[in-house]
Each structure stands twice: as C-alpha cells, then as structure tokens.
PDB file of C-alpha atoms in Angstrom:
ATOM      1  CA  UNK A   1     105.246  98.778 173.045  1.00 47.00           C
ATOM      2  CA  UNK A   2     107.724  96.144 174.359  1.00 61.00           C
ATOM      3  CA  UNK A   3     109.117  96.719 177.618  1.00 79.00           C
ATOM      4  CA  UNK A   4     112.056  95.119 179.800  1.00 85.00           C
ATOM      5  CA  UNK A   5     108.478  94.163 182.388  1.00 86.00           C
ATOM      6  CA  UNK A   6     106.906  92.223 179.500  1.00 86.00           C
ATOM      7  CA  UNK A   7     110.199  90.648 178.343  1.00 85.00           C
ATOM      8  CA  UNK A   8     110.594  89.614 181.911  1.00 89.00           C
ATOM      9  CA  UNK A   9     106.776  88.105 182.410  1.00 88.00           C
ATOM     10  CA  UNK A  10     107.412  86.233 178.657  1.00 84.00           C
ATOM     11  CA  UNK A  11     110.691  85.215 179.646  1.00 86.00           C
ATOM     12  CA  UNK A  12     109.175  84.349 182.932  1.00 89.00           C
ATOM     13  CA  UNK A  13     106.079  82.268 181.353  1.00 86.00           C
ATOM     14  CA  UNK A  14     108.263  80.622 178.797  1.00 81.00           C
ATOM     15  CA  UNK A  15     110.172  78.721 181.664  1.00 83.00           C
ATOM     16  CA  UNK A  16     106.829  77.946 183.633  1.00 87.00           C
ATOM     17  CA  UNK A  17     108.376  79.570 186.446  1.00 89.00           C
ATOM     18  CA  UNK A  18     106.233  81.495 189.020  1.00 92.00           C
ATOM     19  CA  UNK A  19     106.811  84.973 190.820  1.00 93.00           C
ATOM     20  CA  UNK A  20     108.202  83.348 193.914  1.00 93.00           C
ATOM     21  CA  UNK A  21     110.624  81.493 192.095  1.00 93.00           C
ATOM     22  CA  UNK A  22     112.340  84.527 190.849  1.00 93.00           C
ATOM     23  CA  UNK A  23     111.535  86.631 193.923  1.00 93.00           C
ATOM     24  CA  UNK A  24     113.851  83.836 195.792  1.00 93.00           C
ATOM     25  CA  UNK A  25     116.107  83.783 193.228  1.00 93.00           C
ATOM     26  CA  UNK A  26     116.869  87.188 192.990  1.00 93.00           C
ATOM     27  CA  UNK A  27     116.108  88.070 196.807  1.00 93.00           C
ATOM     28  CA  UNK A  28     113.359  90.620 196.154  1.00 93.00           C
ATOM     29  CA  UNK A  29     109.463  89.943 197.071  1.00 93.00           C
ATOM     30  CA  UNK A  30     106.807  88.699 195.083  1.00 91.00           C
ATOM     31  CA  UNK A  31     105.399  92.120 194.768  1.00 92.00           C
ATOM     32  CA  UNK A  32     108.564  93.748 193.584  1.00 92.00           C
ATOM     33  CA  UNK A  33     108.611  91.318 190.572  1.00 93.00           C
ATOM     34  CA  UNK A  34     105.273  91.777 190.289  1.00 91.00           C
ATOM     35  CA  UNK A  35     105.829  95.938 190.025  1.00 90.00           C
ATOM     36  CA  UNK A  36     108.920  95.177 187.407  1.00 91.00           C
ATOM     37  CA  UNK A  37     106.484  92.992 185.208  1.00 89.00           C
ATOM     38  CA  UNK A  38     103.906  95.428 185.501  1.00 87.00           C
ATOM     39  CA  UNK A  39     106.032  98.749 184.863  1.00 84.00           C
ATOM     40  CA  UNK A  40     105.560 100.962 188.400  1.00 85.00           C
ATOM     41  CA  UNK A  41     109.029 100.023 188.780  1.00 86.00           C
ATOM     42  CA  UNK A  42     110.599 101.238 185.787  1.00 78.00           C
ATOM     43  CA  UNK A  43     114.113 102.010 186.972  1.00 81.00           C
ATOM     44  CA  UNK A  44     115.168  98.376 187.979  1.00 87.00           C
ATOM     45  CA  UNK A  45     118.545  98.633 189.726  1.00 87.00           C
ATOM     46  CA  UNK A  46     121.274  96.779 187.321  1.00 84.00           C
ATOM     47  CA  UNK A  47     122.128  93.805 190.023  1.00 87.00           C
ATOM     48  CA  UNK A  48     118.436  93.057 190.296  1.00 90.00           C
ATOM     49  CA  UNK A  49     117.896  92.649 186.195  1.00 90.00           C
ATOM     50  CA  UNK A  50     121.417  90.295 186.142  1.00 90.00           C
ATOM     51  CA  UNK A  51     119.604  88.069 188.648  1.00 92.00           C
ATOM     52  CA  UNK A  52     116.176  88.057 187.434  1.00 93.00           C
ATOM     53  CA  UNK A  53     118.441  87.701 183.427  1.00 90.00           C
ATOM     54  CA  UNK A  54     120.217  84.265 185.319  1.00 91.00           C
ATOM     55  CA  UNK A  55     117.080  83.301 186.924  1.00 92.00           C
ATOM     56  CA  UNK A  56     115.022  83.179 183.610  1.00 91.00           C
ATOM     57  CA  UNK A  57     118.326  81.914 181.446  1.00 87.00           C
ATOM     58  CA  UNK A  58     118.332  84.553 179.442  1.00 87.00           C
ATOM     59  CA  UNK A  59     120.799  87.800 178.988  1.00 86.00           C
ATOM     60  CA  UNK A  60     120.703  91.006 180.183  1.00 85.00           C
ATOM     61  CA  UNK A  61     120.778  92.222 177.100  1.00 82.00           C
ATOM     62  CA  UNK A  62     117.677  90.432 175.926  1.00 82.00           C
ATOM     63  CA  UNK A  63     115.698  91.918 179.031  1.00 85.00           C
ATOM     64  CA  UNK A  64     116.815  95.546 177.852  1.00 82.00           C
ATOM     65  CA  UNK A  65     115.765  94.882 174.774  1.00 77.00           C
ATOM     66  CA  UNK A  66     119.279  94.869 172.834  1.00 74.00           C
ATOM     67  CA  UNK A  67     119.172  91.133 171.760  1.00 68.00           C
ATOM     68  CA  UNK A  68     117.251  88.779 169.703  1.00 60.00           C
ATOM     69  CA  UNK A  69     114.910  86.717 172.238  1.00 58.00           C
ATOM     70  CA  UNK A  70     115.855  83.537 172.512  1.00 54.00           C
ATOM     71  CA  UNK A  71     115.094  79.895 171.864  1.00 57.00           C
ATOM     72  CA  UNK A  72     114.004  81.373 167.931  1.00 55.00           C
ATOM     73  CA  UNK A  73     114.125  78.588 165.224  1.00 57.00           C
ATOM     74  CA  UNK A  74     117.201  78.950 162.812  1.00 57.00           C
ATOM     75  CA  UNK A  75     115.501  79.242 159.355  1.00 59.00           C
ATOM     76  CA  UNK A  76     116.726  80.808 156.325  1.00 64.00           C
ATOM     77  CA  UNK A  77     113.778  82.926 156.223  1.00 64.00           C
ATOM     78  CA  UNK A  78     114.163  84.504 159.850  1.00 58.00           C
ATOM     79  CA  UNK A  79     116.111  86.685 160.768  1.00 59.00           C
ATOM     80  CA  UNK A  80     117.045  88.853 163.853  1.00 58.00           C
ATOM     81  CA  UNK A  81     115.509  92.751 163.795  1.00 62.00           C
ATOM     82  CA  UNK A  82     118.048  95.149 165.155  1.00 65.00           C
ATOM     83  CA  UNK A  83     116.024  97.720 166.399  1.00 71.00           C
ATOM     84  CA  UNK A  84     115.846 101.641 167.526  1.00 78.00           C
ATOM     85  CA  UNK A  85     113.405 104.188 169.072  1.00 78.00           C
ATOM     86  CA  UNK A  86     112.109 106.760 166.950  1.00 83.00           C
ATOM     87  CA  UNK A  87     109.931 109.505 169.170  1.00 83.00           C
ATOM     88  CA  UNK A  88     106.139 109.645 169.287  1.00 82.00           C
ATOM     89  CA  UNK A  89     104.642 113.151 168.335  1.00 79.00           C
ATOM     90  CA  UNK A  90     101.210 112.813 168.794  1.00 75.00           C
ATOM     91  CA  UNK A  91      98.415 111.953 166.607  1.00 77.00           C
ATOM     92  CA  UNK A  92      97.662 112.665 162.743  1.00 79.00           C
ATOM     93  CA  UNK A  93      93.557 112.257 161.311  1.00 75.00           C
ATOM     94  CA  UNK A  94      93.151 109.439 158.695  1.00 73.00           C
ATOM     95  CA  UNK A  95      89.644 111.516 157.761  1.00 63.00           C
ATOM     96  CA  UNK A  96      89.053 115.298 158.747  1.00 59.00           C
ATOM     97  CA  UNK A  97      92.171 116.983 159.624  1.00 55.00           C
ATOM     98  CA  UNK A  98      92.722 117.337 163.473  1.00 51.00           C
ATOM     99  CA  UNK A  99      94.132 120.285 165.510  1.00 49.00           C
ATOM    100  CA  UNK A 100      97.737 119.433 165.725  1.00 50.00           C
ATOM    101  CA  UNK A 101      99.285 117.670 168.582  1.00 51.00           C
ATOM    102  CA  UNK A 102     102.915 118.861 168.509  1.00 52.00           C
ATOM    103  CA  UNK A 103     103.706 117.315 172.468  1.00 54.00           C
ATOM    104  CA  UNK A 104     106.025 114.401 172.590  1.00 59.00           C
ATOM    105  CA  UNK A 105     104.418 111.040 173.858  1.00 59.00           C
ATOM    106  CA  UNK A 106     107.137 108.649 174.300  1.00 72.00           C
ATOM    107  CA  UNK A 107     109.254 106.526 171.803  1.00 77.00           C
ATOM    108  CA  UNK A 108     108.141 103.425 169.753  1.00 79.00           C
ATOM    109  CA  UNK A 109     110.608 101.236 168.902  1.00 76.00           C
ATOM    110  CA  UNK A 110     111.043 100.142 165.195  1.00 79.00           C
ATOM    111  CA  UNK A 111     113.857  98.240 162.938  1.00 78.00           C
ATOM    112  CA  UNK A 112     117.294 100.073 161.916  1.00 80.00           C
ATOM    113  CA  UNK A 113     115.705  99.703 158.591  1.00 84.00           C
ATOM    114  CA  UNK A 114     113.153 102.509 158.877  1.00 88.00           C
ATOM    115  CA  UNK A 115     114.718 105.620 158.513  1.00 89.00           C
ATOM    116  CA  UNK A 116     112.258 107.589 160.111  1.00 91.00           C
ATOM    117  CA  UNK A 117     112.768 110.800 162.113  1.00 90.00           C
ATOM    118  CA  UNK A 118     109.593 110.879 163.852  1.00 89.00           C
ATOM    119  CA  UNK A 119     106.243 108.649 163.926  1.00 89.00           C
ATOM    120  CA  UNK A 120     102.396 109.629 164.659  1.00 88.00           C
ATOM    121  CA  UNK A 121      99.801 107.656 166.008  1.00 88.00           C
ATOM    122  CA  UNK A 122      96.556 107.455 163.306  1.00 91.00           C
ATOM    123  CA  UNK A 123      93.132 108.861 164.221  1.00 89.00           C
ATOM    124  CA  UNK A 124      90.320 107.581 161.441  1.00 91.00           C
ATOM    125  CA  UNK A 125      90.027 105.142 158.599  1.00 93.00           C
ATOM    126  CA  UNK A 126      90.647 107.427 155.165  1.00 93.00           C
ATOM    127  CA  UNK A 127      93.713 105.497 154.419  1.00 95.00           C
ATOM    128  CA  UNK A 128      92.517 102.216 154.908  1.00 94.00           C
ATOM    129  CA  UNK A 129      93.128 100.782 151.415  1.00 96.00           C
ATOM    130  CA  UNK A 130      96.515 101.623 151.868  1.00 95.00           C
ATOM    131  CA  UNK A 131      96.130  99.121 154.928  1.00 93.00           C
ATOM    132  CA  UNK A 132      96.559 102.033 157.368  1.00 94.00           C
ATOM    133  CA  UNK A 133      94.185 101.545 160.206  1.00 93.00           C
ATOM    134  CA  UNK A 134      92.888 103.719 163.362  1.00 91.00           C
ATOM    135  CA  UNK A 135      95.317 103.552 166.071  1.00 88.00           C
ATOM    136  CA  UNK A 136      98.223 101.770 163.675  1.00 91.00           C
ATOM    137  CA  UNK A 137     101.565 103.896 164.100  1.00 90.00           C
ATOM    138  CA  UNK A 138     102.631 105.763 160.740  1.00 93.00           C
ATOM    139  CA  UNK A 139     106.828 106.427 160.812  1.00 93.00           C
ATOM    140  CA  UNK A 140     107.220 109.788 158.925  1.00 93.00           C
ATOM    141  CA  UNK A 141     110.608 111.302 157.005  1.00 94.00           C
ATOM    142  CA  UNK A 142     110.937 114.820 157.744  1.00 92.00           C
ATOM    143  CA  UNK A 143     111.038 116.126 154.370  1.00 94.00           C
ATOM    144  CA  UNK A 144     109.994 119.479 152.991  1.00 92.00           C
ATOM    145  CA  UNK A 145     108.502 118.007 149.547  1.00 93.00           C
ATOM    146  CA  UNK A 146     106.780 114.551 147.863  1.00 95.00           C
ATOM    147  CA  UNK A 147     106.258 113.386 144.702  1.00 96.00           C
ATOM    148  CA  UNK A 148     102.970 113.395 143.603  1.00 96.00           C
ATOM    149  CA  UNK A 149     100.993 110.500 144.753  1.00 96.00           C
ATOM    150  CA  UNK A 150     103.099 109.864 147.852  1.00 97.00           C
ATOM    151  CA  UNK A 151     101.250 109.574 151.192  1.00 97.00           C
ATOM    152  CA  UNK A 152     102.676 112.456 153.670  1.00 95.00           C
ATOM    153  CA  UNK A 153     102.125 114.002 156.860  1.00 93.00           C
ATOM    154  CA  UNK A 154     100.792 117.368 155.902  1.00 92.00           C
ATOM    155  CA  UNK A 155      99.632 120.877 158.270  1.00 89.00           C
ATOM    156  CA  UNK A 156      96.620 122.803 156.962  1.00 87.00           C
ATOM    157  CA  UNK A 157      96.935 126.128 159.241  1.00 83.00           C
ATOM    158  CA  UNK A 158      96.276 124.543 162.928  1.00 77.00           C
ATOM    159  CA  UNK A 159      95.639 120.931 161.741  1.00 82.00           C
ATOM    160  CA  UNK A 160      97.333 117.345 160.547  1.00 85.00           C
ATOM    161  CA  UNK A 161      95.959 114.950 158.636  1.00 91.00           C
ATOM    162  CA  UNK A 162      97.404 112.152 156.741  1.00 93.00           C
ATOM    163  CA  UNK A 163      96.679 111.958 152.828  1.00 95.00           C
ATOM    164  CA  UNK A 164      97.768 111.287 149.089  1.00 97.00           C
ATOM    165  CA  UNK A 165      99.108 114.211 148.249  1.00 96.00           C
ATOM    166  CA  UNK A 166      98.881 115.950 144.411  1.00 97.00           C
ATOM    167  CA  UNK A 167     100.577 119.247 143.716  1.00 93.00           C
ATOM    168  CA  UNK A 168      99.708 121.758 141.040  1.00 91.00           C
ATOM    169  CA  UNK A 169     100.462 125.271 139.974  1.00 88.00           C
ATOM    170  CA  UNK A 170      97.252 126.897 141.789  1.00 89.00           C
ATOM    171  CA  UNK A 171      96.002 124.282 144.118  1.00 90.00           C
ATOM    172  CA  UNK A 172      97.309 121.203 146.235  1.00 93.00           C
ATOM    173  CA  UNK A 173      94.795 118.382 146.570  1.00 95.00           C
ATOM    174  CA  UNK A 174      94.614 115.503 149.149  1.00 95.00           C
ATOM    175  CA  UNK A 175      93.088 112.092 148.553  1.00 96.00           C
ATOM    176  CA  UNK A 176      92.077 109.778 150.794  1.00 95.00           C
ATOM    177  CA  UNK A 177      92.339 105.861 150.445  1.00 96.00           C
ATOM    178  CA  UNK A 178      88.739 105.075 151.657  1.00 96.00           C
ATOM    179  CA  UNK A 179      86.097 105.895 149.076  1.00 95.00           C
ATOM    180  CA  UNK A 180      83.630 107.725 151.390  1.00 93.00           C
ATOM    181  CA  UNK A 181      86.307 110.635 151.704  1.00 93.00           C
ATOM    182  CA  UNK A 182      86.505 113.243 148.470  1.00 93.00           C
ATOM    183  CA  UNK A 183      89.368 114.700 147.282  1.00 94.00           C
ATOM    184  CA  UNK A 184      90.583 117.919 149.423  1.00 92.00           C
ATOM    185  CA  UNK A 185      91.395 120.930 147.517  1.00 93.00           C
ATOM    186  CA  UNK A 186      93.338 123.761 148.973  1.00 91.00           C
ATOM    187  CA  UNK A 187      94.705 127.137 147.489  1.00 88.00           C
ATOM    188  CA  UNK A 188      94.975 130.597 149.055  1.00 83.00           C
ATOM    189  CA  UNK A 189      91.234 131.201 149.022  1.00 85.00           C
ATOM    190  CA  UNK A 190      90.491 128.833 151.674  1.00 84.00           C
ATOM    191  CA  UNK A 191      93.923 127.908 153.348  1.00 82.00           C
ATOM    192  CA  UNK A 192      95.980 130.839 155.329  1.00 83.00           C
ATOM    193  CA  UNK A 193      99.028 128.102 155.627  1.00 84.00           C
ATOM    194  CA  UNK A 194      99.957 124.794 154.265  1.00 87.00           C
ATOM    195  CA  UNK A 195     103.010 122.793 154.941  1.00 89.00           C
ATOM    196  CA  UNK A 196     104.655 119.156 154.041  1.00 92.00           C
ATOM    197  CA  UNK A 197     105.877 117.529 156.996  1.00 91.00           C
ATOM    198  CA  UNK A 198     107.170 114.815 155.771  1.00 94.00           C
ATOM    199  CA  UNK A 199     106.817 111.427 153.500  1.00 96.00           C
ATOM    200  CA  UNK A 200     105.128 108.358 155.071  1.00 95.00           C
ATOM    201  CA  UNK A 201     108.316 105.687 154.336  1.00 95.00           C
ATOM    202  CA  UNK A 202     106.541 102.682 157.064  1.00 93.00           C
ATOM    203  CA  UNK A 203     103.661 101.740 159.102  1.00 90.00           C
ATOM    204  CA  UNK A 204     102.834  99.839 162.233  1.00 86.00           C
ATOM    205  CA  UNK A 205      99.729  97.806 163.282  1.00 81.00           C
ATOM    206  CA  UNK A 206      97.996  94.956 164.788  1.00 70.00           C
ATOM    207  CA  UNK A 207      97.767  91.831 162.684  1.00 62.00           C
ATOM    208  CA  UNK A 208      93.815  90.863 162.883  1.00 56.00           C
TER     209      UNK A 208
END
C-alpha cells in the first residue's frame, strides 16, 4: 500500500537527491529521514513534511497522498485517480472455505469509483479465470443478495470463501473459476448457516 514514506523515497529518487540533502534541508538527521521513508516514524510532525514537500518540489498534498504525483504526461488517455480508503477485514479462501477472519487489518486505498464498503485479502487460486489471484485484494458491496452467477463473498457456518454463486429453491451451489475445484452444494442437510456477504464489484493485484 502507498504510504507518505514511499512517496517521500520516490519523490526523493526522482530528483537524484540523497538523504543528507533533505536531512539539511529540512534540519532533521539522516536517520530521521531514513525512519520517515521507512515507516517507524509514522506520525511526521506537519512543519517537517512542508520542508521535506519544498525540499523534493513537490506539495504537501502529494506526500499525504491527496494529489496526483507529479511531473505525469498530459495525454488524453490519462487521467488523475481520486482516491479513498476502504477497510481491510481479513482474508477470504479462493479454494476450501477458511475459518473467518472478522479482525480489521488496516485500510487499502482504492479509486472514488469503487463503491465498496469493505475489501478482503484472497487466500487460493479457485477464481483464477476470473483473473483473481492469491494474495490480490477483492473490494466487496455489502449486500444481502446476488444474482445468479455473480461472484460474492459468502459465510458457510464459521467459514468465507469466495465463489460463483447459484441459488435455487432447495440448495445454493458455489462454483469456482479454476477447473480443479467442483461445484459446492449446500442445503440444510449439511450446512447449519449460510449467509451472502456481499457482491464482488472490483479487484486488486500485481501486474506480472
């Protein structure tokens, strides 16, 4: 996840200036830059991020993370991401269904354009023909129902997992997108509770 210490070190590189240079400029030591880059200062006083912002010739703003980074070419087909943080719940399986992880993590940040209320981090490689891969975030829309076919977050009695999902009168099935997973079929013979979270409306991953 992007952080005002990796803004700084990118900002930092991007100039070809060194650690010194904006330890003088800002009147901190090396090491105190060093701890801002590397996060084990976190809570960077306000004075010391306008210096460090002058030093680099960049904005506040743009260290914080509320501005478009600079020095990006003006093309028609770019355009600047306005972007919020949606909170981290835990993990969801992509395979087997998991015990649930219901603690909060932290917040990943994502465009104003996914309206998600919550996001889960994914654990196997079931859905990976819907180009959802192990570790890749999955931003969730806390919704009681899906249409059938729609990928959702979904809790079998203690467990998560992340699936197709297919709704009938007596049973609910779940399909993976990888074809070594069958087809999960649950009714009230072998299922004490089942619940939709909510629909899958975005995904975030690595590009490899």
């Amino acid at each position: 996840m992007d952080t005002i210490g990796k803004r700084m070190r990118l900002a930092r590189i991007n100039k070809e200036k060194t650690l010194e240079d904006i330890a003088k400029a800002v009147g901190v030591s090396r090491q105190t830059i060093q701890r801002y880059e590397s996060g084990v200062i976190g809570n960077i006083p306000s004075d010391k991020i306008e210096g460090i912002a002058k030093a680099l010739n960049v904005t506040p703003g743009y260290l914080m993370g509320w501005e478009q980074p600079p020095d990006i070419p003006d093309f028609p087909n770019i355009f600047p991401i306005e972007t919020k943080k949606v909170p981290l719940l835990g993990k969801i399986a992509a395979g087997q269904p998991v015990m649930a992880e219901e603690c909060f993590d932290s917040y990943v940040q994502c465009g104003n354009f996914i309206k998600a209320d919550f996001c889960l981090r994914v654990q196997g490689d079931s859905m990976i023909n819907a180009r959802i891969y192990d570790g890749d975030i999955v931003f969730i829309k806390q919704q009681a129902e899906v249409e059938n076919g729609e990928i959702a977050a979904v809790a079998i009695d203690d467990a998560v997992t992340l699936k197709r999902v297919y709704i009938s009168d007596t049973f609910v099935e779940l399909r993976a997108e990888n074809p070594k997973y069958k087809p999960m079929l649950f009714n009230q013979s072998n299922c004490l509770s089942f619940r939709i979270l909510g629909k899958a409306i975005a995904f975030q991953g690595d590009i490899i």
